[in-house]
Amino acid sequence: MMACLLEAPLRISVLSEVTATSRHYVDRLFDPDPQNVLQGVIDMKNAVIGNNKQKANLIVLGAVPRLLYLLQQSSSSLELRTECAVVLGSLAMGTENNIKSLVDCHIIPALLQGLLCSDLIFIEACLRCLRTVFISPVTPVQLLYTDPTVIPHLMSLLSRSQHTQEYITQIFAHCCKTPEHQTVLFNHGAIQNIAPLLISPSYKVRMQALKCFSVLAYENAQVSMTLVNVLVDGEQLSQVFVRMMQRDKPIEMQLTAAKCLTYMCRAGAISTDDGCVVLKTLPCLVRMCSKERLLEERVEGAETLAYLMEPDIELQRIASVTDHLVSMLADYFKYPSSVSAITDIKRLDHDLKHAHELRQAAFKLYASLGSNDEDIRKKITETENMMDRIVSGLSESSIKVRLAAVRCLHSLSRSVQQLRTSFHDHAVWKPLMKLLQNAPDEVLVMASSTLCNLLLEFSPSKEPILESGVIELLCSLTQSDSPALRVNGIWALMNMAFQADQKVKVEIVRALGTEQLFRLLSDPDANVLMKTLGLLRNLLSTRPHIDQIMSSHGKQIMQAVTLILEGEHSIEVKEQGHSNVKLQLAATFCISNLIWNEEDGEELMTHGSQERQDKLREMGFVDILHKLTQASDPNLCDRAKTAMQQYLA
């Protein structure tokens, strides 16, 4: 008890000593003599450099509002205003909490206002501080765009000095986060103003300018198409980027230049078979995946490469035979640290903490590599322990790893051979089902797409999945707000119903419920409609099944199909013809199944089918079919004629 009492005052006295010296600095900011104030700010500057404790104390004691006041006072000397900007810049170099406090004190508008001064040294001090504040993750980037005069003014300051170039391009590179930001910068001449900086004598300026182009071009066709035609000192911009990818350039520069070309290629500004993509960008990105590289470089290299070749089978084939890429990626699971970092304990510790980022990147790249080519998929699944790695990835704590692992699995599940072999051997369906229990939507979409493939009739996983109670789960997906999830839920049910036995079909109808079935048949999304008709067609594929299902739900099913056949579907006009014909085709298939009256080749008019045919006539089906026999689409026309013949048989 006594000890506690003694300890507390001691601790307070130590604290008050620190605070007392800090308070002294703050008090001097209020001295009536401007010369003393200036000296006080200079002493404060020297006291805070590299001292986070001191920075925090000064902020708590209210130094920031006073420094900002002095910075903005027209009566302050230029020297004082500059020293204030320098101290504020130093305070910003501390912790994220420091930055929060500075932003809360409205440091950003104050510094932006300061940029209107004509003195270059003062402008540079303000920009340096702004740069430090803006690159912090806690600063809302939107603050750069609040006042519409700021961006054009920053553009005009680019020509003032190498320092203004470095700080401003760094601010742009960090604050360009959305398509709207890209447009604002583009409209204010970012490309023309920043392009010449790519050949600046200063490496820092070149690097920040390059980063600007990578964030401006990302998924932006307007920027990318403009970049293709830009000349820098008479040389095409894409060639400047190619030069920056040479092996003798710093890795950061090679990687960022490769990102610029990747984004231009994905936006359609450079063709995928262009030499600068195939011979330069792709090999450069593959080099980044080597275990000689640092963790961040391997992550960024793999993710960029995955993005580059995602839509292009030729690039996937080239990459798969470049530098043993497939086995190089296996090292992402084994060696989080690069070969060069083995002696650096701090680095090893950091890499262990971030090893999950490597696994995520590897899964993404495998997914992209294997999305089209059967031989590449085989190569991936035969890589040591690959299927086990994917299976354990599906249950990792990091949501990003789970998503990437399921993307990889989805990519491999497009292969009939893999579904029959490695997927079966590793009972992949179990962790996949577990993943479907309560995942966020983006994981659900990928996982349910994969499940659709595992439920194809030749997949040996289909049986065990059926027994695991998947029907309820899929029915619940069909009620999702997300069209992609509704499509996948109904698609999986459609695959499940294909050539299934009666028990499964009845269970599907029971679990889905007729009400939900009709909701899906009037779904605004054409894909949902198509898949629902596909499900109906599969449910109604043999005569005993038709009779059983029609006896309980016949009227509603017929009404729904009629609706579609007469349907004025509000599908966008440009797709109208195509989608409507597809829907009507699917519906006539359903009808053919309904009127279908032969079994084992016997042309026997059975009671069941006769009754259905009378019902169909009552509901106006015959008239609709007759109309469809005059359809402009030959497929639809033939299908309707066949149905009519069946009907009249």
Tab-separated table of N, CA and C in Angstrom, residues 303-408:
chain	number	residue	atom	x	y	z
A	303	GLU	N	1.332	-9.381	-58.190
A	303	GLU	CA	-0.028	-8.844	-58.356
A	303	GLU	C	-0.156	-8.079	-59.674
A	304	THR	N	0.901	-7.347	-60.045
A	304	THR	CA	0.856	-6.588	-61.299
A	304	THR	C	0.868	-7.538	-62.498
A	305	LEU	N	1.688	-8.579	-62.409
A	305	LEU	CA	1.761	-9.558	-63.495
A	305	LEU	C	0.409	-10.267	-63.659
A	306	ALA	N	-0.214	-10.616	-62.527
A	306	ALA	CA	-1.530	-11.273	-62.578
A	306	ALA	C	-2.527	-10.377	-63.308
A	307	TYR	N	-2.463	-9.084	-63.002
A	307	TYR	CA	-3.389	-8.125	-63.608
A	307	TYR	C	-3.106	-7.964	-65.107
A	308	LEU	N	-1.827	-7.931	-65.458
A	308	LEU	CA	-1.433	-7.742	-66.865
A	308	LEU	C	-1.994	-8.844	-67.757
A	309	MET	N	-1.872	-10.091	-67.308
A	309	MET	CA	-2.207	-11.179	-68.247
A	309	MET	C	-3.592	-11.769	-68.013
A	310	GLU	N	-4.329	-11.221	-67.053
A	310	GLU	CA	-5.646	-11.773	-66.708
A	310	GLU	C	-6.530	-12.038	-67.938
A	311	PRO	N	-6.675	-11.082	-68.882
A	311	PRO	CA	-7.590	-11.352	-69.989
A	311	PRO	C	-6.929	-12.008	-71.208
A	312	ASP	N	-5.639	-12.346	-71.152
A	312	ASP	CA	-4.959	-12.714	-72.395
A	312	ASP	C	-4.242	-14.056	-72.314
A	313	ILE	N	-4.781	-15.032	-73.044
A	313	ILE	CA	-4.233	-16.396	-72.960
A	313	ILE	C	-2.798	-16.472	-73.480
A	314	GLU	N	-2.455	-15.652	-74.487
A	314	GLU	CA	-1.099	-15.699	-75.033
A	314	GLU	C	-0.079	-15.263	-73.977
A	315	LEU	N	-0.390	-14.155	-73.276
A	315	LEU	CA	0.526	-13.684	-72.224
A	315	LEU	C	0.633	-14.731	-71.113
A	316	GLN	N	-0.491	-15.405	-70.813
A	316	GLN	CA	-0.451	-16.449	-69.779
A	316	GLN	C	0.506	-17.561	-70.203
A	317	ARG	N	0.436	-17.939	-71.484
A	317	ARG	CA	1.315	-19.011	-71.965
A	317	ARG	C	2.772	-18.586	-71.939
A	318	ILE	N	3.036	-17.345	-72.346
A	318	ILE	CA	4.428	-16.867	-72.358
A	318	ILE	C	4.969	-16.826	-70.923
A	319	ALA	N	4.159	-16.265	-70.011
A	319	ALA	CA	4.618	-16.145	-68.618
A	319	ALA	C	4.889	-17.521	-68.013
A	320	SER	N	4.037	-18.494	-68.362
A	320	SER	CA	4.170	-19.807	-67.720
A	320	SER	C	5.478	-20.503	-68.091
A	321	VAL	N	6.121	-20.051	-69.199
A	321	VAL	CA	7.400	-20.670	-69.555
A	321	VAL	C	8.559	-19.692	-69.405
A	322	THR	N	8.324	-18.589	-68.695
A	322	THR	CA	9.404	-17.620	-68.477
A	322	THR	C	10.045	-17.871	-67.111
A	323	ASP	N	11.353	-18.067	-67.101
A	323	ASP	CA	12.096	-18.186	-65.820
A	323	ASP	C	11.492	-19.139	-64.794
A	324	HIS	N	10.908	-20.243	-65.207
A	324	HIS	CA	10.327	-21.190	-64.235
A	324	HIS	C	9.373	-20.501	-63.270
A	325	LEU	N	8.527	-19.625	-63.803
A	325	LEU	CA	7.644	-18.833	-62.935
A	325	LEU	C	6.796	-19.697	-61.996
A	326	VAL	N	6.242	-20.799	-62.528
A	326	VAL	CA	5.328	-21.603	-61.704
A	326	VAL	C	6.017	-22.136	-60.453
A	327	SER	N	7.262	-22.609	-60.606
A	327	SER	CA	7.952	-23.125	-59.406
A	327	SER	C	8.526	-21.975	-58.567
A	328	MET	N	8.819	-20.851	-59.220
A	328	MET	CA	9.302	-19.675	-58.477
A	328	MET	C	8.217	-19.214	-57.484
A	329	LEU	N	6.958	-19.334	-57.897
A	329	LEU	CA	5.861	-18.928	-57.019
A	329	LEU	C	5.704	-19.857	-55.829
A	330	ALA	N	6.128	-21.123	-55.995
A	330	ALA	CA	6.044	-22.057	-54.867
A	330	ALA	C	6.891	-21.553	-53.700
A	331	ASP	N	7.957	-20.809	-54.027
A	331	ASP	CA	8.810	-20.249	-52.964
A	331	ASP	C	8.087	-19.176	-52.151
A	332	TYR	N	7.013	-18.619	-52.700
A	332	TYR	CA	6.250	-17.608	-51.950
A	332	TYR	C	5.685	-18.210	-50.664
A	333	PHE	N	5.475	-19.540	-50.680
A	333	PHE	CA	4.914	-20.190	-49.500
A	333	PHE	C	6.007	-20.615	-48.521
A	334	LYS	N	7.253	-20.697	-49.042
A	334	LYS	CA	8.327	-21.266	-48.216
A	334	LYS	C	9.275	-20.215	-47.658
A	335	TYR	N	9.590	-19.204	-48.480
A	335	TYR	CA	10.614	-18.248	-48.054
A	335	TYR	C	10.036	-16.836	-48.041
A	336	PRO	N	9.472	-16.425	-46.892
A	336	PRO	CA	8.944	-15.060	-46.878
A	336	PRO	C	10.051	-14.015	-47.039
A	337	SER	N	11.269	-14.315	-46.535
A	337	SER	CA	12.339	-13.325	-46.648
A	337	SER	C	13.186	-13.584	-47.883
A	338	SER	N	13.681	-12.514	-48.473
A	338	SER	CA	14.540	-12.678	-49.634
A	338	SER	C	15.900	-13.184	-49.171
A	339	VAL	N	16.612	-13.767	-50.109
A	339	VAL	CA	17.928	-14.332	-49.804
A	339	VAL	C	18.826	-13.266	-49.168
A	340	SER	N	18.692	-12.016	-49.662
A	340	SER	CA	19.599	-10.958	-49.204
A	340	SER	C	19.296	-10.498	-47.781
A	341	ALA	N	18.097	-10.873	-47.236
A	341	ALA	CA	17.706	-10.323	-45.933
A	341	ALA	C	18.012	-11.260	-44.763
A	342	ILE	N	18.638	-12.391	-45.071
A	342	ILE	CA	18.834	-13.418	-44.038
A	342	ILE	C	19.575	-12.882	-42.803
A	343	THR	N	20.475	-11.932	-43.005
A	343	THR	CA	21.280	-11.447	-41.875
A	343	THR	C	20.578	-10.343	-41.088
A	344	ASP	N	19.434	-9.875	-41.605
A	344	ASP	CA	18.798	-8.706	-41.011
A	344	ASP	C	17.613	-9.145	-40.143
A	345	ILE	N	17.830	-9.165	-38.821
A	345	ILE	CA	16.811	-9.696	-37.907
A	345	ILE	C	15.500	-8.900	-38.002
A	346	LYS	N	15.634	-7.581	-38.060
A	346	LYS	CA	14.442	-6.735	-38.126
A	346	LYS	C	13.619	-7.063	-39.370
A	347	ARG	N	14.357	-7.252	-40.466
A	347	ARG	CA	13.724	-7.560	-41.744
A	347	ARG	C	13.013	-8.923	-41.676
A	348	LEU	N	13.689	-9.913	-41.102
A	348	LEU	CA	13.098	-11.245	-40.996
A	348	LEU	C	11.790	-11.194	-40.219
A	349	ASP	N	11.815	-10.413	-39.145
A	349	ASP	CA	10.635	-10.284	-38.293
A	349	ASP	C	9.491	-9.643	-39.083
A	350	HIS	N	9.833	-8.583	-39.793
A	350	HIS	CA	8.840	-7.887	-40.626
A	350	HIS	C	8.251	-8.849	-41.656
A	351	ASP	N	9.119	-9.641	-42.318
A	351	ASP	CA	8.664	-10.519	-43.387
A	351	ASP	C	7.756	-11.634	-42.876
A	352	LEU	N	8.052	-12.125	-41.657
A	352	LEU	CA	7.185	-13.166	-41.098
A	352	LEU	C	5.787	-12.605	-40.864
A	353	LYS	N	5.739	-11.366	-40.368
A	353	LYS	CA	4.441	-10.730	-40.117
A	353	LYS	C	3.661	-10.505	-41.412
A	354	HIS	N	4.378	-10.325	-42.531
A	354	HIS	CA	3.703	-9.996	-43.792
A	354	HIS	C	3.671	-11.161	-44.776
A	355	ALA	N	4.039	-12.361	-44.290
A	355	ALA	CA	4.118	-13.517	-45.197
A	355	ALA	C	2.777	-13.802	-45.875
A	356	HIS	N	1.667	-13.466	-45.188
A	356	HIS	CA	0.344	-13.732	-45.780
A	356	HIS	C	0.143	-12.928	-47.068
A	357	GLU	N	0.800	-11.760	-47.175
A	357	GLU	CA	0.669	-10.959	-48.404
A	357	GLU	C	1.288	-11.693	-49.592
A	358	LEU	N	2.381	-12.414	-49.315
A	358	LEU	CA	3.012	-13.204	-50.375
A	358	LEU	C	2.092	-14.322	-50.835
A	359	ARG	N	1.466	-14.987	-49.862
A	359	ARG	CA	0.582	-16.100	-50.229
A	359	ARG	C	-0.583	-15.580	-51.067
A	360	GLN	N	-1.125	-14.447	-50.660
A	360	GLN	CA	-2.224	-13.856	-51.420
A	360	GLN	C	-1.792	-13.564	-52.862
A	361	ALA	N	-0.603	-12.960	-52.997
A	361	ALA	CA	-0.112	-12.591	-54.330
A	361	ALA	C	0.110	-13.837	-55.187
A	362	ALA	N	0.644	-14.897	-54.576
A	362	ALA	CA	0.903	-16.126	-55.332
A	362	ALA	C	-0.410	-16.742	-55.823
A	363	PHE	N	-1.408	-16.790	-54.937
A	363	PHE	CA	-2.713	-17.339	-55.344
A	363	PHE	C	-3.304	-16.526	-56.499
A	364	LYS	N	-3.187	-15.204	-56.408
A	364	LYS	CA	-3.737	-14.350	-57.470
A	364	LYS	C	-3.049	-14.640	-58.801
A	365	LEU	N	-1.733	-14.795	-58.733
A	365	LEU	CA	-0.984	-15.015	-59.971
A	365	LEU	C	-1.281	-16.404	-60.546
A	366	TYR	N	-1.376	-17.406	-59.678
A	366	TYR	CA	-1.756	-18.736	-60.155
A	366	TYR	C	-3.150	-18.692	-60.804
A	367	ALA	N	-4.072	-17.952	-60.186
A	367	ALA	CA	-5.435	-17.852	-60.724
A	367	ALA	C	-5.404	-17.277	-62.136
A	368	SER	N	-4.607	-16.223	-62.300
A	368	SER	CA	-4.521	-15.553	-63.590
A	368	SER	C	-3.834	-16.451	-64.628
A	369	LEU	N	-2.756	-17.100	-64.201
A	369	LEU	CA	-2.009	-17.985	-65.111
A	369	LEU	C	-2.881	-19.124	-65.618
A	370	GLY	N	-3.702	-19.683	-64.728
A	370	GLY	CA	-4.440	-20.898	-65.074
A	370	GLY	C	-5.847	-20.650	-65.555
A	371	SER	N	-6.190	-19.386	-65.861
A	371	SER	CA	-7.609	-19.132	-66.135
A	371	SER	C	-8.081	-19.668	-67.488
A	372	ASN	N	-7.169	-20.014	-68.405
A	372	ASN	CA	-7.620	-20.504	-69.711
A	372	ASN	C	-6.978	-21.790	-70.206
A	373	ASP	N	-5.716	-21.982	-69.882
A	373	ASP	CA	-4.968	-23.045	-70.550
A	373	ASP	C	-4.868	-24.314	-69.693
A	374	GLU	N	-5.316	-25.422	-70.277
A	374	GLU	CA	-5.359	-26.697	-69.565
A	374	GLU	C	-3.967	-27.156	-69.110
A	375	ASP	N	-2.960	-26.984	-69.988
A	375	ASP	CA	-1.603	-27.445	-69.637
A	375	ASP	C	-1.036	-26.657	-68.469
A	376	ILE	N	-1.335	-25.350	-68.447
A	376	ILE	CA	-0.825	-24.532	-67.327
A	376	ILE	C	-1.479	-24.980	-66.021
A	377	ARG	N	-2.783	-25.260	-66.081
A	377	ARG	CA	-3.469	-25.713	-64.853
A	377	ARG	C	-2.829	-26.989	-64.327
A	378	LYS	N	-2.511	-27.885	-65.260
A	378	LYS	CA	-1.903	-29.160	-64.871
A	378	LYS	C	-0.561	-28.877	-64.191
A	379	LYS	N	0.201	-27.964	-64.796
A	379	LYS	CA	1.509	-27.595	-64.256
A	379	LYS	C	1.361	-27.037	-62.827
A	380	ILE	N	0.314	-26.230	-62.625
A	380	ILE	CA	0.104	-25.623	-61.299
A	380	ILE	C	-0.267	-26.688	-60.277
A	381	THR	N	-1.236	-27.552	-60.624
A	381	THR	CA	-1.671	-28.538	-59.624
A	381	THR	C	-0.574	-29.555	-59.332
A	382	GLU	N	0.369	-29.719	-60.280
A	382	GLU	CA	1.451	-30.673	-60.026
A	382	GLU	C	2.625	-30.047	-59.274
A	383	THR	N	2.544	-28.736	-59.031
A	383	THR	CA	3.591	-28.086	-58.234
A	383	THR	C	3.462	-28.595	-56.803
A	384	GLU	N	4.617	-28.807	-56.149
A	384	GLU	CA	4.611	-29.445	-54.821
A	384	GLU	C	3.531	-28.899	-53.877
A	385	ASN	N	2.736	-29.811	-53.319
A	385	ASN	CA	1.724	-29.490	-52.295
A	385	ASN	C	0.741	-28.404	-52.679
A	386	MET	N	0.597	-28.132	-53.974
A	386	MET	CA	-0.206	-26.982	-54.362
A	386	MET	C	-1.638	-27.069	-53.850
A	387	MET	N	-2.291	-28.237	-54.054
A	387	MET	CA	-3.687	-28.341	-53.640
A	387	MET	C	-3.824	-28.192	-52.123
A	388	ASP	N	-2.862	-28.756	-51.381
A	388	ASP	CA	-2.898	-28.602	-49.915
A	388	ASP	C	-2.777	-27.130	-49.531
A	389	ARG	N	-1.924	-26.416	-50.267
A	389	ARG	CA	-1.732	-24.986	-49.965
A	389	ARG	C	-3.017	-24.199	-50.212
A	390	ILE	N	-3.696	-24.548	-51.312
A	390	ILE	CA	-4.948	-23.842	-51.600
A	390	ILE	C	-5.968	-24.158	-50.504
A	391	VAL	N	-6.053	-25.436	-50.151
A	391	VAL	CA	-7.020	-25.846	-49.127
A	391	VAL	C	-6.752	-25.115	-47.817
A	392	SER	N	-5.477	-25.005	-47.413
A	392	SER	CA	-5.237	-24.293	-46.152
A	392	SER	C	-5.463	-22.788	-46.326
A	393	GLY	N	-5.229	-22.279	-47.563
A	393	GLY	CA	-5.502	-20.858	-47.824
A	393	GLY	C	-6.967	-20.506	-47.636
A	394	LEU	N	-7.849	-21.490	-47.894
A	394	LEU	CA	-9.296	-21.239	-47.799
A	394	LEU	C	-9.739	-20.988	-46.364
A	395	SER	N	-8.903	-21.418	-45.397
A	395	SER	CA	-9.336	-21.211	-44.008
A	395	SER	C	-8.381	-20.287	-43.246
A	396	GLU	N	-7.559	-19.526	-43.968
A	396	GLU	CA	-6.660	-18.590	-43.276
A	396	GLU	C	-7.437	-17.452	-42.633
A	397	SER	N	-6.804	-16.814	-41.658
A	397	SER	CA	-7.516	-15.739	-40.958
A	397	SER	C	-7.654	-14.495	-41.837
A	398	SER	N	-6.687	-14.264	-42.718
A	398	SER	CA	-6.752	-13.068	-43.559
A	398	SER	C	-7.787	-13.241	-44.674
A	399	ILE	N	-8.759	-12.343	-44.692
A	399	ILE	CA	-9.831	-12.418	-45.690
A	399	ILE	C	-9.259	-12.311	-47.097
A	400	LYS	N	-8.180	-11.522	-47.260
A	400	LYS	CA	-7.594	-11.345	-48.593
A	400	LYS	C	-6.975	-12.636	-49.097
A	401	VAL	N	-6.358	-13.386	-48.182
A	401	VAL	CA	-5.779	-14.677	-48.593
A	401	VAL	C	-6.902	-15.642	-48.967
A	402	ARG	N	-7.970	-15.667	-48.159
A	402	ARG	CA	-9.091	-16.576	-48.464
A	402	ARG	C	-9.661	-16.261	-49.845
A	403	LEU	N	-9.830	-14.962	-50.128
A	403	LEU	CA	-10.386	-14.562	-51.419
A	403	LEU	C	-9.463	-14.993	-52.566
A	404	ALA	N	-8.149	-14.759	-52.387
A	404	ALA	CA	-7.200	-15.109	-53.454
A	404	ALA	C	-7.143	-16.629	-53.639
A	405	ALA	N	-7.218	-17.383	-52.536
A	405	ALA	CA	-7.160	-18.850	-52.625
A	405	ALA	C	-8.391	-19.375	-53.357
A	406	VAL	N	-9.538	-18.779	-53.084
A	406	VAL	CA	-10.761	-19.270	-53.729
A	406	VAL	C	-10.773	-18.848	-55.210
A	407	ARG	N	-10.154	-17.705	-55.521
A	407	ARG	CA	-10.016	-17.308	-56.931
A	407	ARG	C	-9.160	-18.313	-57.688
A	408	CYS	N	-8.099	-18.748	-57.010
A	408	CYS	CA	-7.183	-19.715	-57.604
A	408	CYS	C	-7.913	-21.042	-57.836
